[in-house]
Amino acid sequence: MPPLLEIHHLHKRFGDTLALEGVSLTVNAGEIHAVLGENGAGKTTLMNILYGLVAADAGEIKLAGKPFRPASPAAAIQAGIGMIHQHFMLVPTFTVMENFLLGNSRFSVRGPRRQQAQNEVLALCKRLGIDMEPSPQLSFWKNLVKSHRRPPGAKRFPRKGKTNDEPRQSPKPGFALYSKIADLSVGQRQRVEIVKILLRQCRLLILDEPTAVLAPQEVEELFALLRRLRREGYAMIFISHKIHEVLAVSDRLTVLRSGRVSGRFNTAEASLELIAAAITPQASAPAAAPAAGRPGRVVLRAQALAAFGNAGQLSLDDLSFELHAGEILGVAGVDGNGQAELAEVLLGVRPLARGLLELEGETLAGKTSRARFAAGLAHIPADRHELALFPTLSVAQNAAAFAYRESSSHKWGWLRLARLREYSESIVRDFDVRVANLALPVTTLSGGNQQKLVVGRELARRPKVLIAVNPTRGVDLSATAKIHQEILAAKAQGAAILLISTELSEVYALADRIAVLFKGRFAGIFPPEISPEQIGALMLGESSK
């Protein structure tokens, strides 16, 4: 039987950049084919071509033996190719069923065909082992009123340690067709995305970093679903940078480097070292977790912190911890459980509703973000584009963005440009930021080099406290290794580091203690010997036992 998808000698150029050069691969029905590579290796370009977002300059694609060149995502879906994006394409205020119907021309919104759609959904979910339950349908307005109604006797502003909502229970494995997307766990939303694609009769699924925001238990549930789909004859392209996961779930894998295929492996015969070497010659397997040293003095103390989220809900509640010099406290948790609010409270960009926050024994209450940075705080944000970089400025200007106010950077009211240039050059050199000219716009750097620039700029200030939020999100293996190395070096120099990460492997690789954040509260603070299964259970609100 010929492959379901054949790609032969694909080329794509963006200006002077050759994104793909002679890329070839095949995907069979009933196969999970992984595609790995560093940032800028060509993975995204290849998938965008398959999904009709961009056109190839040269080369041939065949789908089920016929020439295939989609002009749009709609054309790709019509041909049987669906993509499950890393950031789900769902409407949070709609129900599960409404998201299934949205954009699906085979079904009607109301009438007999809606019942037909519901029956088809339930039959598909049953076949795939997804526990989907029908429930009484509510109108849009009833849903809206119900979701915003305050419980009888509930106060608008709860007392300390109290909330209007009962503590969130751990997500049940099943959920209802008429549940709102906003009420589902991340893993449940992902299953909705997969079913939505299957309802459009796609036979080839592209999964873009599908485990990026999942807890360990949810990863296992996803892999079980993918294996069922494989048995049903579906073909899947699994895009990931997590080699361990690729080895666990894929049948074959292709490695891209600088727009070319640098390795092809049958997963059963591949090793982590071989794959890492194909991704980049300098790559190595992830290092083991460092041994915990003796903690130093308390640098940052937080007691009973509480803060409201953007929607007025209590996003942090009774949160307490101490951060010591020469220590990394890792904060694990599924995205959306208060990580962003915790970082913002520490940085002074979100007000405290109550609680005490001290830096070296002095209160931070009433201090601006600038004052906190001057006192010794540094921040690696989760989104470098929105919160860390100035896209219209050069690499040198971004590197020196916080050095302009230092006394050594100006004299008699004039900036010492030579001093600032030397400062920028030292960051680029010391943190291995690869750029041809520091005068180039920072947007010309790859994602990994942009992130190394941000990390270098923050650590060059020798901070007392570093708040690192997903410091390696979206960067490749070699950049991740460099960033981890620099964070550990800062710890060795006495910095107190709060590592907030949704990557459990990153927390284990760096942290001396691990805190689990769930619904704005710490479920506990543990030594690094705690098992990933226990951490995963706590991340989902379950007991660790």
Coordinates of C-alpha atoms in Angstrom, one line a residue:
M1 CA 0.0 0.0 0.0
P2 CA 1.5 3.4 -0.9
P3 CA 2.0 6.0 1.8
L4 CA -0.9 8.3 2.7
L5 CA 1.3 11.3 2.5
E6 CA 4.4 11.7 0.3
I7 CA 6.7 14.8 0.3
H8 CA 9.4 15.0 -2.3
H9 CA 12.3 17.6 -2.4
L10 CA 10.3 20.4 -0.9
H11 CA 11.9 23.9 -1.1
K12 CA 10.7 27.2 0.5
R13 CA 12.5 30.5 0.7
F14 CA 11.6 33.6 2.6
G15 CA 13.7 36.5 1.3
D16 CA 17.3 35.5 1.8
T17 CA 16.4 32.7 4.3
L18 CA 16.1 29.2 2.9
A19 CA 13.5 27.7 5.2
L20 CA 13.3 24.3 3.5
E21 CA 15.8 22.7 1.2
G22 CA 15.0 19.4 -0.4
V23 CA 12.9 18.0 2.4
S24 CA 11.4 14.6 1.8
L25 CA 9.3 12.3 4.0
T26 CA 6.4 9.9 4.0
V27 CA 3.6 9.2 6.4
N28 CA 1.7 5.9 6.3
A29 CA -1.9 5.3 7.4
G30 CA -2.0 3.9 10.9
E31 CA 1.3 5.5 11.8
I32 CA 2.5 8.2 14.2
H33 CA 5.4 10.0 12.5
A34 CA 7.3 12.5 14.7
V35 CA 9.1 15.6 13.4
L36 CA 11.8 17.1 15.6
G37 CA 14.2 20.0 15.2
E38 CA 15.5 23.2 16.7
N39 CA 13.7 26.5 16.4
G40 CA 14.2 27.7 12.8
A41 CA 14.8 24.1 11.6
G42 CA 11.8 24.3 9.2
K43 CA 9.1 22.3 11.2
T44 CA 6.6 25.1 11.2
T45 CA 7.2 26.0 7.6
L46 CA 6.7 22.4 6.5
M47 CA 3.4 22.1 8.5
N48 CA 2.1 25.4 7.2
I49 CA 2.7 24.2 3.7
L50 CA 0.7 21.0 4.4
Y51 CA -2.1 22.9 6.0
G52 CA -2.4 25.4 3.2
L53 CA -1.1 28.5 5.0
V54 CA 1.9 29.0 2.7
A55 CA 2.8 27.6 -0.7
A56 CA 6.0 25.7 -1.5
D57 CA 8.4 27.2 -4.1
A58 CA 9.4 23.8 -5.5
G59 CA 8.8 20.1 -4.8
E60 CA 5.9 17.7 -4.9
I61 CA 3.3 16.6 -2.4
K62 CA 1.0 13.6 -2.9
L63 CA -2.0 12.7 -0.7
A64 CA -3.4 9.2 -1.2
G65 CA -1.3 9.0 -4.4
K66 CA -2.7 12.2 -6.0
P67 CA -0.9 15.5 -6.4
F68 CA -1.8 17.8 -3.5
R69 CA -1.2 21.6 -3.2
P70 CA -3.7 23.2 -0.8
A71 CA -4.5 26.8 -1.3
S72 CA -6.0 27.3 2.2
P73 CA -6.6 25.5 5.5
A74 CA -10.2 24.9 4.3
A75 CA -8.8 23.1 1.3
A76 CA -6.5 21.0 3.5
I77 CA -9.4 20.0 5.7
Q78 CA -11.6 19.2 2.7
A79 CA -8.8 16.9 1.5
G80 CA -8.6 15.2 4.9
I81 CA -5.8 17.0 6.8
G82 CA -6.5 18.6 10.2
M83 CA -4.3 20.4 12.6
I84 CA -4.5 20.4 16.4
H85 CA -2.8 23.6 17.3
Q86 CA -0.8 24.2 20.5
H87 CA -3.2 27.0 21.4
F88 CA -6.6 25.5 21.0
M89 CA -9.0 26.9 18.4
L90 CA -12.1 26.7 20.6
V91 CA -14.6 29.3 21.7
P92 CA -14.5 29.2 25.5
T93 CA -18.0 30.6 26.0
F94 CA -19.6 28.0 23.7
T95 CA -20.5 24.5 24.7
V96 CA -18.6 21.4 23.5
M97 CA -21.4 20.6 21.1
E98 CA -21.5 24.2 19.7
N99 CA -17.7 24.0 19.0
F100 CA -18.3 20.7 17.2
L101 CA -21.0 22.3 15.0
L102 CA -19.1 25.6 14.4
G103 CA -17.8 25.6 10.8
N104 CA -18.9 22.0 10.1
S105 CA -21.0 22.2 7.0
R106 CA -22.2 18.6 7.4
F107 CA -24.4 19.5 10.4
S108 CA -27.1 22.0 11.1
V109 CA -27.3 24.1 14.2
R110 CA -30.9 23.0 15.0
G111 CA -33.4 20.5 13.9
P112 CA -33.1 16.8 13.2
R113 CA -29.6 17.1 11.8
R114 CA -28.4 18.4 15.2
Q115 CA -29.6 15.2 16.8
Q116 CA -27.8 13.3 14.1
A117 CA -24.6 15.2 14.9
Q118 CA -25.0 14.4 18.6
N119 CA -25.4 10.8 17.9
E120 CA -22.4 10.7 15.7
V121 CA -20.3 12.5 18.3
L122 CA -21.3 10.1 21.0
A123 CA -20.6 7.1 18.8
L124 CA -17.2 8.4 17.8
C125 CA -16.2 9.1 21.4
K126 CA -17.4 5.7 22.5
R127 CA -15.2 4.1 19.8
L128 CA -12.2 6.1 20.9
G129 CA -12.7 5.5 24.6
I130 CA -13.6 9.2 25.4
D131 CA -16.2 9.4 28.2
M132 CA -18.6 11.9 26.6
E133 CA -22.0 12.2 28.2
P134 CA -25.1 13.8 26.7
S135 CA -26.8 16.3 29.0
P136 CA -30.0 18.5 28.9
Q137 CA -29.4 21.3 26.4
L138 CA -29.6 24.8 27.8
S139 CA -30.2 27.9 25.7
F140 CA -27.3 30.3 25.3
W141 CA -28.9 32.9 27.6
K142 CA -29.7 30.3 30.3
N143 CA -26.1 29.1 30.1
L144 CA -24.9 32.7 30.5
V145 CA -27.1 33.5 33.5
K146 CA -26.3 30.3 35.2
S147 CA -22.6 30.7 34.8
H148 CA -22.6 34.2 36.3
R149 CA -25.2 33.8 39.1
R150 CA -23.8 34.3 42.6
P151 CA -24.7 31.5 45.0
P152 CA -27.4 32.4 47.6
G153 CA -25.8 34.0 50.6
A154 CA -22.4 34.4 48.9
K155 CA -20.6 37.7 49.5
R156 CA -19.1 39.7 46.7
F157 CA -15.8 40.1 48.5
P158 CA -15.0 36.9 50.5
R159 CA -13.1 37.0 53.8
K160 CA -9.5 36.0 54.1
G161 CA -9.0 32.4 53.2
K162 CA -12.6 32.1 51.9
T163 CA -13.9 32.0 48.3
N164 CA -17.4 31.9 46.9
D165 CA -16.6 28.8 45.0
E166 CA -16.0 25.4 46.5
P167 CA -12.5 24.1 46.0
R168 CA -12.2 22.8 42.5
Q169 CA -12.3 19.1 42.3
S170 CA -10.0 17.1 40.1
P171 CA -11.3 17.0 36.5
K172 CA -13.3 13.9 35.9
P173 CA -12.3 11.7 33.0
G174 CA -15.7 12.3 31.4
F175 CA -17.5 15.5 30.5
A176 CA -20.8 16.5 28.9
L177 CA -21.6 17.6 25.4
Y178 CA -23.2 20.8 26.7
S179 CA -20.5 21.7 29.2
K180 CA -18.9 25.1 28.4
I181 CA -15.3 24.9 27.1
A182 CA -14.2 27.3 29.8
D183 CA -15.2 24.7 32.5
L184 CA -13.1 21.9 31.0
S185 CA -9.5 21.0 32.0
V186 CA -6.7 21.5 29.4
G187 CA -6.7 17.8 28.6
Q188 CA -10.4 17.7 28.0
R189 CA -10.2 20.7 25.7
Q190 CA -7.5 18.9 23.7
R191 CA -9.8 15.9 23.3
V192 CA -12.5 18.2 22.1
E193 CA -10.1 19.6 19.5
I194 CA -9.2 16.1 18.3
V195 CA -12.9 15.0 18.0
K196 CA -13.7 18.2 16.2
I197 CA -11.1 17.4 13.5
L198 CA -12.3 13.8 13.2
L199 CA -15.9 15.0 12.8
R200 CA -14.6 16.8 9.6
Q201 CA -13.6 13.4 8.3
C202 CA -9.8 14.1 8.4
R203 CA -7.5 11.1 8.1
L204 CA -4.2 12.8 8.6
L205 CA -3.8 14.8 11.9
I206 CA -1.0 17.3 12.6
L207 CA -0.3 17.7 16.3
D208 CA 1.7 20.8 17.1
E209 CA 3.5 20.4 20.5
P210 CA 0.4 18.6 21.9
T211 CA 1.9 18.0 25.4
A212 CA 3.2 21.5 26.0
V213 CA 0.5 22.4 28.6
L214 CA -0.5 19.0 29.9
A215 CA 0.1 17.4 33.3
P216 CA 1.8 13.9 33.2
Q217 CA -1.5 12.0 33.6
E218 CA -3.0 14.0 30.8
V219 CA 0.0 13.2 28.6
E220 CA -0.6 9.5 29.2
E221 CA -4.3 9.9 28.4
L222 CA -3.4 11.7 25.1
F223 CA -0.9 9.0 24.2
A224 CA -3.6 6.3 24.8
L225 CA -6.0 8.2 22.5
L226 CA -3.3 8.5 19.8
R227 CA -2.6 4.8 19.9
R228 CA -6.3 4.1 19.5
L229 CA -6.4 6.4 16.5
R230 CA -3.4 4.6 15.1
R231 CA -5.3 1.3 15.4
E232 CA -8.2 2.9 13.6
G233 CA -5.9 3.6 10.6
Y234 CA -5.4 7.4 11.1
A235 CA -2.1 8.9 10.2
M236 CA -0.5 11.5 12.6
I237 CA 2.4 13.9 12.4
F238 CA 3.6 14.6 15.9
I239 CA 5.6 17.8 16.2
S240 CA 7.6 18.0 19.5
H241 CA 11.0 18.9 21.0
K242 CA 10.6 16.4 23.9
I243 CA 12.7 13.4 22.8
H244 CA 11.5 11.1 25.6
E245 CA 7.9 11.6 24.5
V246 CA 8.7 11.0 20.9
L247 CA 10.4 7.7 21.8
A248 CA 7.4 6.7 23.8
V249 CA 4.6 7.3 21.2
S250 CA 6.0 7.5 17.6
D251 CA 6.7 4.8 15.1
R252 CA 9.1 6.7 12.9
L253 CA 10.7 10.1 13.2
T254 CA 12.3 12.7 11.0
V255 CA 14.8 15.3 12.3
L256 CA 15.1 18.7 10.6
R257 CA 18.2 20.9 10.9
S258 CA 18.6 24.2 9.1
G259 CA 15.8 23.4 6.6
R260 CA 17.2 19.9 5.7
V261 CA 16.5 16.4 6.8
S262 CA 19.4 15.5 9.2
G263 CA 18.1 12.2 10.4
R264 CA 15.5 9.5 9.8
F265 CA 14.9 6.8 12.5
N266 CA 12.6 3.9 13.2
T267 CA 11.7 4.7 16.8
A268 CA 12.3 1.2 18.1
E269 CA 15.9 1.4 16.9
A270 CA 16.7 5.0 17.9
S271 CA 18.3 6.3 21.1
L272 CA 18.1 9.6 22.8
E273 CA 21.8 10.3 22.1
L274 CA 21.4 9.6 18.3
I275 CA 18.4 11.8 18.0
A276 CA 20.0 14.7 20.0
A277 CA 23.1 14.5 17.8
A278 CA 20.9 14.7 14.7
I279 CA 19.0 17.8 16.0
T280 CA 22.3 19.6 16.6
P281 CA 25.9 18.3 16.7
Q282 CA 26.5 20.1 20.0
A283 CA 23.3 18.8 21.6
S284 CA 23.4 16.4 24.5
A285 CA 20.9 14.5 26.6
P286 CA 19.3 16.6 29.3
A287 CA 21.5 16.7 32.4
A288 CA 20.4 15.1 35.7
A289 CA 19.0 17.2 38.4
P290 CA 21.6 19.0 40.5
A291 CA 22.2 18.0 44.1
A292 CA 20.5 20.4 46.5
G293 CA 22.9 22.6 48.4
R294 CA 22.4 24.0 51.9
P295 CA 20.0 26.9 51.7
G296 CA 21.3 30.4 52.6
R297 CA 19.5 33.3 54.3
V298 CA 15.9 34.0 53.5
V299 CA 15.9 36.6 50.7
L300 CA 12.2 36.8 49.8
R301 CA 9.3 36.0 52.2
A302 CA 5.7 35.8 51.2
Q303 CA 3.0 35.3 53.7
A304 CA -0.7 34.7 53.1
L305 CA -0.7 36.4 49.7
A306 CA -4.1 36.9 48.0
A307 CA -4.8 38.7 44.7
F308 CA -7.7 39.0 42.3
G309 CA -7.5 38.1 38.6
N310 CA -8.5 40.1 35.6
A311 CA -12.1 38.8 35.8
G312 CA -12.4 39.7 39.5
Q313 CA -12.0 36.2 40.8
L314 CA -9.6 35.3 43.6
S315 CA -6.5 34.0 41.6
L316 CA -4.1 33.7 44.6
D317 CA -5.4 32.7 48.0
D318 CA -3.4 32.3 51.2
L319 CA -0.1 31.7 49.4
S320 CA 3.1 31.5 51.6
F321 CA 6.7 30.6 50.9
E322 CA 10.3 31.5 51.7
L323 CA 13.0 31.8 49.0
H324 CA 16.6 31.4 50.1
A325 CA 19.9 32.6 48.7
G326 CA 21.5 30.0 46.5
E327 CA 18.2 28.1 46.0
I328 CA 15.8 27.3 43.2
L329 CA 12.2 26.9 44.2
G330 CA 10.3 25.3 41.3
V331 CA 6.6 26.0 40.9
A332 CA 4.8 23.3 38.9
G333 CA 1.3 23.5 37.7
V334 CA -1.0 23.4 34.7
D335 CA -1.3 26.8 33.0
G336 CA -4.0 29.1 34.4
N337 CA -3.7 28.2 38.1
G338 CA -2.3 31.5 39.2
Q339 CA 1.2 31.4 37.8
A340 CA 0.9 34.7 35.9
E341 CA -0.7 36.4 38.9
L342 CA 2.0 35.2 41.3
A343 CA 4.7 36.7 39.1
E344 CA 2.8 39.9 38.6
V345 CA 2.3 40.3 42.4
L346 CA 6.0 39.8 43.1
L347 CA 6.9 42.4 40.4
G348 CA 4.4 44.9 41.6
V349 CA 2.2 45.1 38.5
R350 CA -0.7 43.4 40.2
P351 CA -1.9 44.7 43.6
L352 CA -2.1 42.5 46.6
A353 CA -5.5 42.0 48.1
R354 CA -3.9 41.0 51.3
G355 CA -0.7 39.4 52.6
L356 CA 2.9 40.3 53.4
L357 CA 5.8 40.5 50.9
E358 CA 9.4 41.2 52.1
L359 CA 12.7 41.4 50.3
E360 CA 15.6 41.0 52.7
G361 CA 13.4 41.9 55.6
E362 CA 12.0 45.1 54.0
T363 CA 8.4 45.3 52.9
L364 CA 7.7 45.7 49.2
A365 CA 4.3 47.1 49.9
G366 CA 3.7 50.3 47.9
K367 CA 7.0 49.9 45.9
T368 CA 6.8 50.3 42.1
S369 CA 8.2 47.8 39.7
R370 CA 11.1 50.1 39.0
A371 CA 11.9 50.3 42.7
R372 CA 11.7 46.5 43.1
F373 CA 14.1 46.0 40.2
A374 CA 16.4 48.6 41.7
A375 CA 16.2 46.6 45.0
G376 CA 17.4 43.5 43.3
L377 CA 14.6 41.7 41.5
A378 CA 14.9 40.4 37.9
H379 CA 12.4 38.8 35.7
I380 CA 12.4 36.4 32.7
P381 CA 8.8 36.6 31.4
A382 CA 6.8 33.9 29.8
D383 CA 6.2 35.9 26.6
R384 CA 9.4 37.5 25.4
H385 CA 7.7 39.3 22.5
E386 CA 5.1 41.1 24.6
L387 CA 7.0 41.6 27.9
A388 CA 10.7 41.5 27.3
L389 CA 11.8 42.8 23.9
F390 CA 11.5 46.0 22.1
P391 CA 10.9 44.9 18.5
T392 CA 11.7 48.2 16.8
L393 CA 15.1 48.4 18.5
S394 CA 18.4 46.8 17.8
V395 CA 20.0 43.8 19.5
A396 CA 22.4 46.2 21.2
Q397 CA 19.7 48.5 22.4
N398 CA 17.6 45.6 23.8
A399 CA 20.7 44.1 25.6
A400 CA 21.4 47.5 27.3
A401 CA 17.7 48.4 27.9
F402 CA 18.1 48.4 31.7
A403 CA 21.7 49.7 31.8
Y404 CA 20.9 53.3 30.8
R405 CA 20.0 54.3 34.4
E406 CA 23.2 53.0 35.9
S407 CA 25.7 55.6 37.0
S408 CA 28.4 54.0 34.9
S409 CA 26.4 54.5 31.7
H410 CA 26.2 58.3 31.8
K411 CA 28.3 61.3 32.7
W412 CA 27.4 64.9 33.0
G413 CA 23.9 64.1 31.7
W414 CA 25.3 62.4 28.5
L415 CA 25.1 58.7 27.8
R416 CA 28.4 56.9 27.5
L417 CA 27.6 55.1 24.2
A418 CA 30.9 53.2 24.1
R419 CA 30.3 51.9 27.6
L420 CA 26.8 50.7 26.6
R421 CA 28.1 49.1 23.5
E422 CA 30.7 47.2 25.5
Y423 CA 28.0 46.1 27.9
S424 CA 25.8 44.8 25.1
E425 CA 28.7 43.0 23.5
S426 CA 29.6 41.3 26.8
I427 CA 26.0 39.9 27.1
V428 CA 26.0 38.7 23.5
R429 CA 29.4 37.0 24.0
D430 CA 28.8 35.6 27.5
F431 CA 25.4 34.2 26.8
D432 CA 26.2 32.9 23.3
V433 CA 23.6 35.0 21.4
R434 CA 24.4 34.4 17.8
V435 CA 24.0 37.5 15.7
A436 CA 26.1 38.9 12.8
N437 CA 25.7 42.5 13.8
L438 CA 24.5 44.1 17.0
A439 CA 22.9 46.9 15.0
L440 CA 20.4 44.5 13.4
P441 CA 16.8 44.6 14.7
V442 CA 16.2 42.1 17.5
T443 CA 13.4 40.5 15.4
T444 CA 16.0 39.1 13.1
L445 CA 17.2 36.7 15.9
S446 CA 15.8 33.2 16.1
G447 CA 13.5 32.5 19.1
G448 CA 16.3 30.7 21.0
N449 CA 18.7 33.6 20.6
Q450 CA 16.1 36.1 21.6
Q451 CA 15.5 34.2 24.8
K452 CA 19.2 33.9 25.5
L453 CA 19.4 37.7 25.1
V454 CA 16.6 38.2 27.6
V455 CA 18.1 35.8 30.1
G456 CA 21.6 37.4 29.7
R457 CA 20.2 40.9 30.2
E458 CA 18.5 39.9 33.4
L459 CA 21.4 37.8 34.9
A460 CA 24.0 40.4 33.9
R461 CA 22.5 42.6 36.6
R462 CA 23.5 40.0 39.3
P463 CA 20.0 40.0 40.9
K464 CA 19.2 39.0 44.4
V465 CA 16.0 37.4 43.3
L466 CA 15.3 36.0 39.8
I467 CA 11.7 35.3 38.8
A468 CA 11.9 33.0 35.8
V469 CA 8.6 32.1 34.1
N470 CA 8.8 29.3 31.5
P471 CA 12.3 30.4 30.7
T472 CA 12.8 27.9 27.9
R473 CA 9.3 27.8 26.4
G474 CA 9.5 27.6 22.6
V475 CA 13.3 27.3 22.4
D476 CA 15.3 24.4 21.0
L477 CA 17.5 21.8 22.8
S478 CA 20.8 23.7 22.6
A479 CA 19.3 27.0 23.7
T480 CA 17.5 25.2 26.6
A481 CA 20.8 23.7 27.8
K482 CA 22.5 27.1 27.7
I483 CA 19.7 28.8 29.6
H484 CA 19.6 26.1 32.2
Q485 CA 23.4 26.4 32.6
E486 CA 23.2 30.1 33.2
I487 CA 20.3 29.8 35.7
L488 CA 22.4 27.2 37.7
A489 CA 25.4 29.5 37.5
A490 CA 23.3 32.4 39.0
K491 CA 22.2 30.0 41.8
A492 CA 25.8 29.2 42.5
Q493 CA 26.6 32.9 42.8
G494 CA 23.9 33.2 45.5
A495 CA 20.8 34.3 43.6
A496 CA 17.4 33.2 45.0
I497 CA 15.5 31.9 42.0
L498 CA 11.7 31.3 41.7
L499 CA 11.2 29.0 38.7
I500 CA 7.6 29.0 37.5
S501 CA 7.3 26.4 34.7
T502 CA 4.7 24.2 33.2
E503 CA 7.5 21.9 32.0
L504 CA 7.7 19.3 34.7
S505 CA 11.0 18.0 33.3
E506 CA 12.5 21.5 33.6
V507 CA 11.4 21.8 37.3
Y508 CA 13.0 18.5 38.1
A509 CA 16.2 19.4 36.2
L510 CA 16.7 22.7 38.2
A511 CA 14.8 22.9 41.4
D512 CA 16.0 22.2 45.0
R513 CA 12.4 22.2 46.2
I514 CA 9.1 21.8 44.2
A515 CA 5.9 23.6 45.0
V516 CA 2.7 22.6 43.2
L517 CA 0.3 25.5 42.4
F518 CA -3.4 24.6 42.0
K519 CA -6.3 27.1 41.8
G520 CA -4.1 29.8 43.3
R521 CA -2.9 27.8 46.3
F522 CA 0.1 25.7 47.0
A523 CA -0.9 22.0 47.3
G524 CA 2.5 21.6 49.1
I525 CA 6.2 22.2 48.9
F526 CA 8.3 19.0 48.4
P527 CA 11.8 17.8 48.0
P528 CA 12.9 16.9 44.5
E529 CA 12.6 13.2 45.3
I530 CA 8.8 13.3 45.0
S531 CA 7.7 11.3 41.9
P532 CA 6.3 12.9 38.7
E533 CA 3.1 10.8 39.2
Q534 CA 2.6 12.4 42.7
I535 CA 3.3 15.9 41.3
G536 CA 0.9 15.3 38.4
A537 CA -1.9 14.2 40.7
L538 CA -1.4 17.4 42.8
M539 CA -1.4 19.5 39.6
L540 CA -4.9 18.1 38.8
G541 CA -6.1 18.7 42.3
E542 CA -5.9 15.1 43.4
S543 CA -4.2 13.5 46.4
S544 CA -0.5 12.6 45.9
K545 CA -1.0 9.3 47.6

